[in-house]
Short mmCIF file of C-alpha atoms in Angstrom, two decimals:
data_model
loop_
_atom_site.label_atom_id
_atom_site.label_comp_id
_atom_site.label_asym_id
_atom_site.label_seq_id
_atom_site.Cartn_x
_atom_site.Cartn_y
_atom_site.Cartn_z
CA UNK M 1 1.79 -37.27 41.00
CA UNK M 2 2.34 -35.47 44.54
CA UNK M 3 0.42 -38.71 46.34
CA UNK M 4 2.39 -40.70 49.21
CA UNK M 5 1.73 -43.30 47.57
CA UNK M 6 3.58 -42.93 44.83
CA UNK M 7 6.06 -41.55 47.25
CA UNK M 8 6.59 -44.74 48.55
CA UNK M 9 5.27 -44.39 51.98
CA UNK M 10 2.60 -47.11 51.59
CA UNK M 11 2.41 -50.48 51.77
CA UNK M 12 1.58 -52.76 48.91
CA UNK M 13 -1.47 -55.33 49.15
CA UNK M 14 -1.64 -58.28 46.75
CA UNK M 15 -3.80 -60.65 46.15
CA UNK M 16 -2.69 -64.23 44.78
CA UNK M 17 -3.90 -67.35 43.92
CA UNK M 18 -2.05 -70.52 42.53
CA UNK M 19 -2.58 -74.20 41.16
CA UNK M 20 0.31 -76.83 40.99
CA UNK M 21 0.54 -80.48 40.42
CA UNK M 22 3.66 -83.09 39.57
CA UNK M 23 4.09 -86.29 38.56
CA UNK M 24 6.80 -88.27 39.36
CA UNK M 25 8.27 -91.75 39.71
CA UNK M 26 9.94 -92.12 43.41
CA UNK M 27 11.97 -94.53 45.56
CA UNK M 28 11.97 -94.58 49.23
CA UNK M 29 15.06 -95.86 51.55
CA UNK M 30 12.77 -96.86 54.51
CA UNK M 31 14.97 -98.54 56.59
CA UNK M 32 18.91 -97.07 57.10
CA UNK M 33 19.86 -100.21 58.56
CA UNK M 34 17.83 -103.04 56.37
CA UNK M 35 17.77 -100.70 53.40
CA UNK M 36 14.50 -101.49 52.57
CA UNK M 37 13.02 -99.53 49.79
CA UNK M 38 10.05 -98.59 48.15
CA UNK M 39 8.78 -97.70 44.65
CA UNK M 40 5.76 -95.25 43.71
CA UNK M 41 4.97 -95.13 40.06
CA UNK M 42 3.01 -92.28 38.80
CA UNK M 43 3.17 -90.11 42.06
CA UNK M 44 0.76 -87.09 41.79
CA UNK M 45 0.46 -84.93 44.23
CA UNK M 46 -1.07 -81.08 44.27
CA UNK M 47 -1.57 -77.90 46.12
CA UNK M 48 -3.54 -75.06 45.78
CA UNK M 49 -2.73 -71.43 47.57
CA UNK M 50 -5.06 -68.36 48.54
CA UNK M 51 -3.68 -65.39 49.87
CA UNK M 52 -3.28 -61.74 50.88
CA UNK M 53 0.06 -60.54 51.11
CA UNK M 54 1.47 -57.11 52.57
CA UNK M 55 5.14 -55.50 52.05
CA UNK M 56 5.77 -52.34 53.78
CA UNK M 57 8.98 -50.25 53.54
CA UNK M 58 9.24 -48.76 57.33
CA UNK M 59 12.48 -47.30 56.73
CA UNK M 60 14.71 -46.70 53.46
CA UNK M 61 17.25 -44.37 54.23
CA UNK M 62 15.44 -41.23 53.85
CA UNK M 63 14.46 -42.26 50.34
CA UNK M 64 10.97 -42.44 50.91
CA UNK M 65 11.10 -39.17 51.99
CA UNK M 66 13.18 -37.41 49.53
CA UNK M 67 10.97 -39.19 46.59
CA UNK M 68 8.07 -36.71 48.09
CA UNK M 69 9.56 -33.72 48.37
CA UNK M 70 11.08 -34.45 45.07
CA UNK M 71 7.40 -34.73 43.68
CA UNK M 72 6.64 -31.51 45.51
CA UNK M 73 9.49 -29.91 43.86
CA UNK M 74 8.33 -31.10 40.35
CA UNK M 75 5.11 -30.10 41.28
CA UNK M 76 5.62 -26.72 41.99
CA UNK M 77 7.92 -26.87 38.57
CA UNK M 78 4.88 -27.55 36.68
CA UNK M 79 3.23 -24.37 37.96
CA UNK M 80 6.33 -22.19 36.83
CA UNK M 81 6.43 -24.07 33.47
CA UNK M 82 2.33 -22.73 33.49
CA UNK M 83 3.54 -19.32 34.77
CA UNK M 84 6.17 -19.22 31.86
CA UNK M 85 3.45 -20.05 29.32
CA UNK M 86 1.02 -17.98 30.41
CA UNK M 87 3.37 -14.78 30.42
CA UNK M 88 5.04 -15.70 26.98
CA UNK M 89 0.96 -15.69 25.91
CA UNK M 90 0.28 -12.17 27.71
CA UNK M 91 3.48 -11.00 26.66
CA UNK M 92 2.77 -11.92 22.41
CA UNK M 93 -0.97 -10.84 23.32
CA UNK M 94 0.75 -7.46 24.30
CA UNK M 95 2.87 -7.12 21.45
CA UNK M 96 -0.07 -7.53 18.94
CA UNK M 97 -1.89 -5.01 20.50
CA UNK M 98 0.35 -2.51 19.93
CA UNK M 99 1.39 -3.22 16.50
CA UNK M 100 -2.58 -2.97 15.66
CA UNK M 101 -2.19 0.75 17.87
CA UNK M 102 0.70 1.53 15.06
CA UNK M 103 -0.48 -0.20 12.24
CA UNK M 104 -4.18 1.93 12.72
CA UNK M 105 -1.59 5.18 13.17
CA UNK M 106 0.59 4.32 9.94
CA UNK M 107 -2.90 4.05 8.21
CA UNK M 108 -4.18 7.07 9.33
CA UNK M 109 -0.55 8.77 8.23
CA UNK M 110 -1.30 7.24 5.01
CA UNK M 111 -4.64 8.35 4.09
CA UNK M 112 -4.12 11.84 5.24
CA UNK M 113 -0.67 11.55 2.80
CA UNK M 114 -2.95 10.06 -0.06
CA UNK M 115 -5.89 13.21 0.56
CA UNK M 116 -2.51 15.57 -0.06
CA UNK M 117 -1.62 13.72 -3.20
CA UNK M 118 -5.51 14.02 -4.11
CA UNK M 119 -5.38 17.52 -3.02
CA UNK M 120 -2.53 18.67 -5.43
CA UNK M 121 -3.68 16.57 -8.26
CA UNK M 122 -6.90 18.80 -8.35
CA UNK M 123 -4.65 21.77 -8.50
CA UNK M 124 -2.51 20.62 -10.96
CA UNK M 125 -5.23 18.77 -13.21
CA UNK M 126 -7.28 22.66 -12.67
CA UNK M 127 -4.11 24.66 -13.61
CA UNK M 128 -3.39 22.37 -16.60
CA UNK M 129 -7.06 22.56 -17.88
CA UNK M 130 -5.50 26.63 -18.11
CA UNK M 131 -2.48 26.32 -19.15
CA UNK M 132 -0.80 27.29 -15.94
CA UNK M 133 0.85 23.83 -15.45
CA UNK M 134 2.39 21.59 -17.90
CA UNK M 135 1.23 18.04 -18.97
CA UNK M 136 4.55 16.79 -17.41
CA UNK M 137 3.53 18.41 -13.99
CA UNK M 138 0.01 16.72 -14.50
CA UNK M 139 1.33 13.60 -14.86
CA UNK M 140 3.64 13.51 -12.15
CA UNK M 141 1.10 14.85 -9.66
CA UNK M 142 -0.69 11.84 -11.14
CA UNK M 143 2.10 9.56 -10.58
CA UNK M 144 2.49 10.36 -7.05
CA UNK M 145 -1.41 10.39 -6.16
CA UNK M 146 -1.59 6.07 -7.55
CA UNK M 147 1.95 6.05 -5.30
CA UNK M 148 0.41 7.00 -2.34
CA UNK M 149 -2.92 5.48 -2.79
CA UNK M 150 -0.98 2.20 -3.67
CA UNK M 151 1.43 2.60 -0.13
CA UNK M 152 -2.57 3.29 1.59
CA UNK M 153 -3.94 0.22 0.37
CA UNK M 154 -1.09 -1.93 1.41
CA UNK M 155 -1.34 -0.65 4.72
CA UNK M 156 -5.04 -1.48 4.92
CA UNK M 157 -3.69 -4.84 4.34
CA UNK M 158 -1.63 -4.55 7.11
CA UNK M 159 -4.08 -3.18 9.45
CA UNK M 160 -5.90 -6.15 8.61
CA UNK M 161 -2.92 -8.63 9.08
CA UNK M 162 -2.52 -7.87 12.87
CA UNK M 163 -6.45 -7.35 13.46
CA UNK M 164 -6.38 -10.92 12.29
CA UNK M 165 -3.70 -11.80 14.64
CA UNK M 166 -4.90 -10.24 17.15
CA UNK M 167 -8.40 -12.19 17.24
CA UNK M 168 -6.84 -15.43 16.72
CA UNK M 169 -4.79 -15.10 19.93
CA UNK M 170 -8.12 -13.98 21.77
CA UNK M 171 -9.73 -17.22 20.36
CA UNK M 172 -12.18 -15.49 18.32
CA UNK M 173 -13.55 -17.40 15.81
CA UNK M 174 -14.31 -14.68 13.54
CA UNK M 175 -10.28 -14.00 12.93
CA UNK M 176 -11.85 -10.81 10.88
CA UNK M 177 -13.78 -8.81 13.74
CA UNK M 178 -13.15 -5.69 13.69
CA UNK M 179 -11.20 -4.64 16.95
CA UNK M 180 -11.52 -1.24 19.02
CA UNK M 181 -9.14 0.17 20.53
CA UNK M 182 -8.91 1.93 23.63
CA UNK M 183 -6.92 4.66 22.10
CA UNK M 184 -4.50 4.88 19.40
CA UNK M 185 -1.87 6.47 21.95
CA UNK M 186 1.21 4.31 23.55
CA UNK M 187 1.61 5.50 26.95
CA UNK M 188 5.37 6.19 28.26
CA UNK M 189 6.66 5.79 31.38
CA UNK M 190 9.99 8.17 31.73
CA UNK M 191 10.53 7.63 35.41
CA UNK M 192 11.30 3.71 35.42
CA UNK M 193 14.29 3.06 38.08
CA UNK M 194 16.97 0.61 36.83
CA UNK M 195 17.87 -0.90 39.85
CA UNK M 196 14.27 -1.23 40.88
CA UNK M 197 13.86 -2.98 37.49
CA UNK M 198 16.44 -5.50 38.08
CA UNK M 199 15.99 -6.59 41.86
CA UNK M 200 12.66 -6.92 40.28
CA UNK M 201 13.57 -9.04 37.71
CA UNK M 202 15.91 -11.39 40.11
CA UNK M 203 13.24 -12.05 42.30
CA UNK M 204 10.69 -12.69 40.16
CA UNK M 205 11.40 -14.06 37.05
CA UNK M 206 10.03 -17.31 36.26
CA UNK M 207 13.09 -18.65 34.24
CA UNK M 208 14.96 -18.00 36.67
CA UNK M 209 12.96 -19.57 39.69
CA UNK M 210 12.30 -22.52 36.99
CA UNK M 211 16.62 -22.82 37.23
CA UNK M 212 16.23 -22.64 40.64
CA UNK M 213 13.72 -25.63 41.14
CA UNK M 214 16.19 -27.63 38.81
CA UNK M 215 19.13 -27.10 40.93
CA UNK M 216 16.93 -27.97 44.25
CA UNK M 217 15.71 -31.72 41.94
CA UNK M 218 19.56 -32.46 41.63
CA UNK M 219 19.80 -31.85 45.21
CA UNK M 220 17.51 -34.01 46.07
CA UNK M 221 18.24 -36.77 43.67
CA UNK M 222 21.49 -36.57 44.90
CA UNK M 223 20.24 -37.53 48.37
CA UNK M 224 17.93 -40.14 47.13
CA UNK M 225 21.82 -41.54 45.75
CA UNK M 226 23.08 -41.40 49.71
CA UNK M 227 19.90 -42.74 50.87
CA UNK M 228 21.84 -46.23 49.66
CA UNK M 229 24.09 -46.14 51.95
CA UNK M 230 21.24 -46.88 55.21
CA UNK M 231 20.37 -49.61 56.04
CA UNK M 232 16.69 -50.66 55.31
CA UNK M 233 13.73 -51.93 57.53
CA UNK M 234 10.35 -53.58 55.35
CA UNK M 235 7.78 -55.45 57.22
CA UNK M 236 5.78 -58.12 55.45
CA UNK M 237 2.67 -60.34 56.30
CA UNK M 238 0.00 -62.16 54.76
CA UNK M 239 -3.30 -64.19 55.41
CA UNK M 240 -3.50 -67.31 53.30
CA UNK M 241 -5.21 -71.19 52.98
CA UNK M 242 -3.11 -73.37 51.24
CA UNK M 243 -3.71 -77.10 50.49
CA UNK M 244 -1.92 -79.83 49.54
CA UNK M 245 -2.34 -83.18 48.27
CA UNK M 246 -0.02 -86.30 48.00
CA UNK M 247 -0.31 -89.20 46.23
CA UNK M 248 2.24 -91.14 48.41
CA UNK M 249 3.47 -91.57 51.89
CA UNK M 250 1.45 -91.78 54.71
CA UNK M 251 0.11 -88.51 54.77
CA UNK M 252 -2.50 -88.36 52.44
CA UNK M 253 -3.38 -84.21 52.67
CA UNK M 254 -1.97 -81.01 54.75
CA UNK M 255 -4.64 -77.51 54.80
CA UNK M 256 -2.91 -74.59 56.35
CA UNK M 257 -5.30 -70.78 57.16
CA UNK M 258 -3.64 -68.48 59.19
CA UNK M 259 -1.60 -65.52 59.27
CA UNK M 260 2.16 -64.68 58.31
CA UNK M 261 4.23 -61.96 59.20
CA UNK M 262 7.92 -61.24 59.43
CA UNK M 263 10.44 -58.39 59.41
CA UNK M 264 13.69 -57.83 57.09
CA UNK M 265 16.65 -55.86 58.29
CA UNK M 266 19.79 -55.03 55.78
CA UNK M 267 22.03 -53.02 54.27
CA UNK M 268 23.25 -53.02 50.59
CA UNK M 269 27.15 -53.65 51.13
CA UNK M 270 28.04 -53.21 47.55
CA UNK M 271 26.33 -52.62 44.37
CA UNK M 272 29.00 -51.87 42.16
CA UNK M 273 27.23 -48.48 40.66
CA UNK M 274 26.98 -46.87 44.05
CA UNK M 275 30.33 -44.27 43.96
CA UNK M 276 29.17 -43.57 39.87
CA UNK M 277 25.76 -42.42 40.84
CA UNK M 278 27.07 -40.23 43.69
CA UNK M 279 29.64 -38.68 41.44
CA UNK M 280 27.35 -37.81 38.61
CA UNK M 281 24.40 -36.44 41.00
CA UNK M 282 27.26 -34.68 42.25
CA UNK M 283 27.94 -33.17 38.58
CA UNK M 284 24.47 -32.87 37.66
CA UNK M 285 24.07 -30.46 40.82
CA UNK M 286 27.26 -28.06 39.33
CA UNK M 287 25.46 -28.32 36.22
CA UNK M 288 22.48 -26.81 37.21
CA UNK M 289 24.54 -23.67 38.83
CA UNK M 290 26.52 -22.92 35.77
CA UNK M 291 23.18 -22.89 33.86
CA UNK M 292 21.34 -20.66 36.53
CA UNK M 293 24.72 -18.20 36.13
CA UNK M 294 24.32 -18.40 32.61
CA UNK M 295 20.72 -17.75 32.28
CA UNK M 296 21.55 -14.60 34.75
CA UNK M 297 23.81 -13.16 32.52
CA UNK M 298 21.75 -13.52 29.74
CA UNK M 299 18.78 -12.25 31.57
CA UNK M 300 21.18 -9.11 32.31
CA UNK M 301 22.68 -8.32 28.74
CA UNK M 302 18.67 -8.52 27.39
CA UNK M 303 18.09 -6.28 30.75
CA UNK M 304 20.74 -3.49 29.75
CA UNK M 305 19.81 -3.47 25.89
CA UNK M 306 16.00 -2.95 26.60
CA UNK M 307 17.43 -0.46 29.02
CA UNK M 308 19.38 1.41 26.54
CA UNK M 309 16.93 1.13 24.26
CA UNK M 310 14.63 2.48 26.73
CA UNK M 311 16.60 5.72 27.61
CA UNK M 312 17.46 6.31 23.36
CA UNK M 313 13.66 5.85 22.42
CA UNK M 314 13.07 8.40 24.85
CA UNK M 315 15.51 10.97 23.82
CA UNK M 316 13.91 10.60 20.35
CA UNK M 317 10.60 10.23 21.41
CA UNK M 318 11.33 14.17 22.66
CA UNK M 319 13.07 14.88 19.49
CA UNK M 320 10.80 13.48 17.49
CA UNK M 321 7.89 15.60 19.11
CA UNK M 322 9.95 18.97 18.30
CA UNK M 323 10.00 17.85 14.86
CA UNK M 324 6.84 17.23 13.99
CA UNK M 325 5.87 20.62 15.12
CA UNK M 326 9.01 22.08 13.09
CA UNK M 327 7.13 19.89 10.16
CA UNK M 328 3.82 21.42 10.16
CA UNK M 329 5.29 25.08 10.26
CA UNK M 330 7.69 23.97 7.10
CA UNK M 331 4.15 21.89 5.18
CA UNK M 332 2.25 25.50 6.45
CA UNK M 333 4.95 27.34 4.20
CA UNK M 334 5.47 25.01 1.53
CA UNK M 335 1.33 24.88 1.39
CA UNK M 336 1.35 28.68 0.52
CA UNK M 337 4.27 28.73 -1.67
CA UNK M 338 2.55 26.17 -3.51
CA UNK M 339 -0.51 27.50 -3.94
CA UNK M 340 0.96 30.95 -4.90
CA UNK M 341 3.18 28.46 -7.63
CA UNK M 342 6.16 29.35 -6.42
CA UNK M 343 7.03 25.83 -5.30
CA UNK M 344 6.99 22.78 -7.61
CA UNK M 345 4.75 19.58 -6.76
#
């Protein structure tokens, strides 16, 4: 739409042609002083027109001009609204990523859970077959192995799930391709600045420039609601034939071809809507800074919890790495007291 023509800087061209005829009954005072008239029944007279006409707006109070950069501004509003979709895409692209990262973790969690279960079941079912164990102790070693093979296979459902995902958002159209990944490791960043993160984020969000482009179209429509108040300047002109025909009087035809042209000065005085307009542009333009402010304080409470959640996951991220090695040593222990049966399944 960013064209100057549909700005408003060009002139219009048309192109017209027209037929019209009458009839009519007249009576003509000839003579003021004899009063001497005259009758015509059935009068008909005709003309035909051929033209080219041209209407330019020279000058509209700096509307002309305001429509454009208003089109620039909505122009360069589509490209954020593109910007917006494209990172909401990257961003759910992203997420599903990951979740296939954990979901291929959980399942490998799972199997090597279900191999213990198998593990112990063997044990038991060989200790039973002795008389070491007792059938209750079989069949809860039992109970637990289907348990954990059970939680397994769901999880291969789930694994499945987001590998589906995953391919549809890629636009493959075999949704059940299997997917490799790079790694099955999230990589942490622990040295992320907060303050760097946040100029960051006010200078280059796209919501946030997309608030900022709205405010600027208020602006502007607010001048296009000033621009009233000029006065205007719109040249016209035209190249035409027209003929005419009469059926009375004494001249019988008239054939014009030639050129037109003219210019028009004014001013709208009142229009009765004028002061409304203003006042609401003048609104509209408050509006869109109390939604800008808004969306920055929303932008900045979502900031600080990722933030916090940030500097938590990484506390347990630290703790949670100490305890797994405190969890092998203790499975280690409880292994060998097992084994030895001086631990229960």
């Amino acid at each position: 739409n960013v064209t100057w023509g549909n700005a408003g800087y060009l002139p219009t061209l048309d192109f017209s042609a027209g037929y019209s005829t009458s009839i009519d009954n007249s009576t003509t005072t000839k003579d003021r002083a004899t009063g001497v008239e005259s009758t015509v029944h059935g009068e008909f007279d005709h003309s035909v027109n051929v033209g080219l006409n041209l209407n330019w707006t020279i000058f509209n109070g700096f509307s002309v001009n305001t429509n454009y950069k208003r089109l620039k501004e909505l122009e360069m509003q589509g490209q954020t609204s593109t910007r917006i979709a494209l990172e909401d895409f990257i961003a759910q692209l992203t997420s599903s990523y990951y979740n296939l990262i954990q979901q291929t973790i959980r399942l490998k969690n799972f199997k090597y859970a279900m191999n213990l279960s198998k593990e112990r079941l063997r044990i038991v079912e060989a200790r039973y077959m002795i008389g070491n164990f007792s059938r209750l102790d079989y069949q809860q070693a039992k109970v637990d192995f289907n348990a954990d093979s059970a939680q397994y296979m769901k999880q291969q459902e789930k694994l499945q799930s987001a590998r589906i995902t995953l391919n549809e958002l890629m636009a493959n159209m075999n949704v059940e391709q299997l997917v490799g990944v790079a790694d099955t490791s999230i990589l942490v960043y622990n040295d992320l600045d907060f303050n760097k993160l946040w100029d960051a984020t006010l200078e280059t969000n796209a919501e946030l420039i997309y608030a900022d482009q709205n405010k600027r179209l208020s602006e502007l429509d607010y001048k296009k609601v000033k621009s009233r108040n000029y006065p205007y300047l719109r040249l016209n002109g035209g190249y035409g034939y027209t003929m005419n025909r009469f059926g009375a009087g004494t001249v019988e035809s008239r054939n014009n071809l030639g050129f037109n042209a003219g210019v028009t000065l004014g001013i709208s005085v009142f229009d009765g809507n004028r002061t409304r307009e203003r006042r609401n542009a003048r609104l509209e333009i408050e509006r869109a800074e109390l939604q800008r402010q808004e969306l920055k304080l929303a932008l900045r409470a979502d900031f600080c919890d990722l933030w916090n959640a940030y500097t938590n996951n990484l506390e347990l991220l630290n703790l949670e790495k100490q305890n797994v090695v405190t969890a092998m040593e203790n499975m280690e222990i409880a292994m060998e007291r097992y084994m030895l049966g001086d631990l229960s399944g």
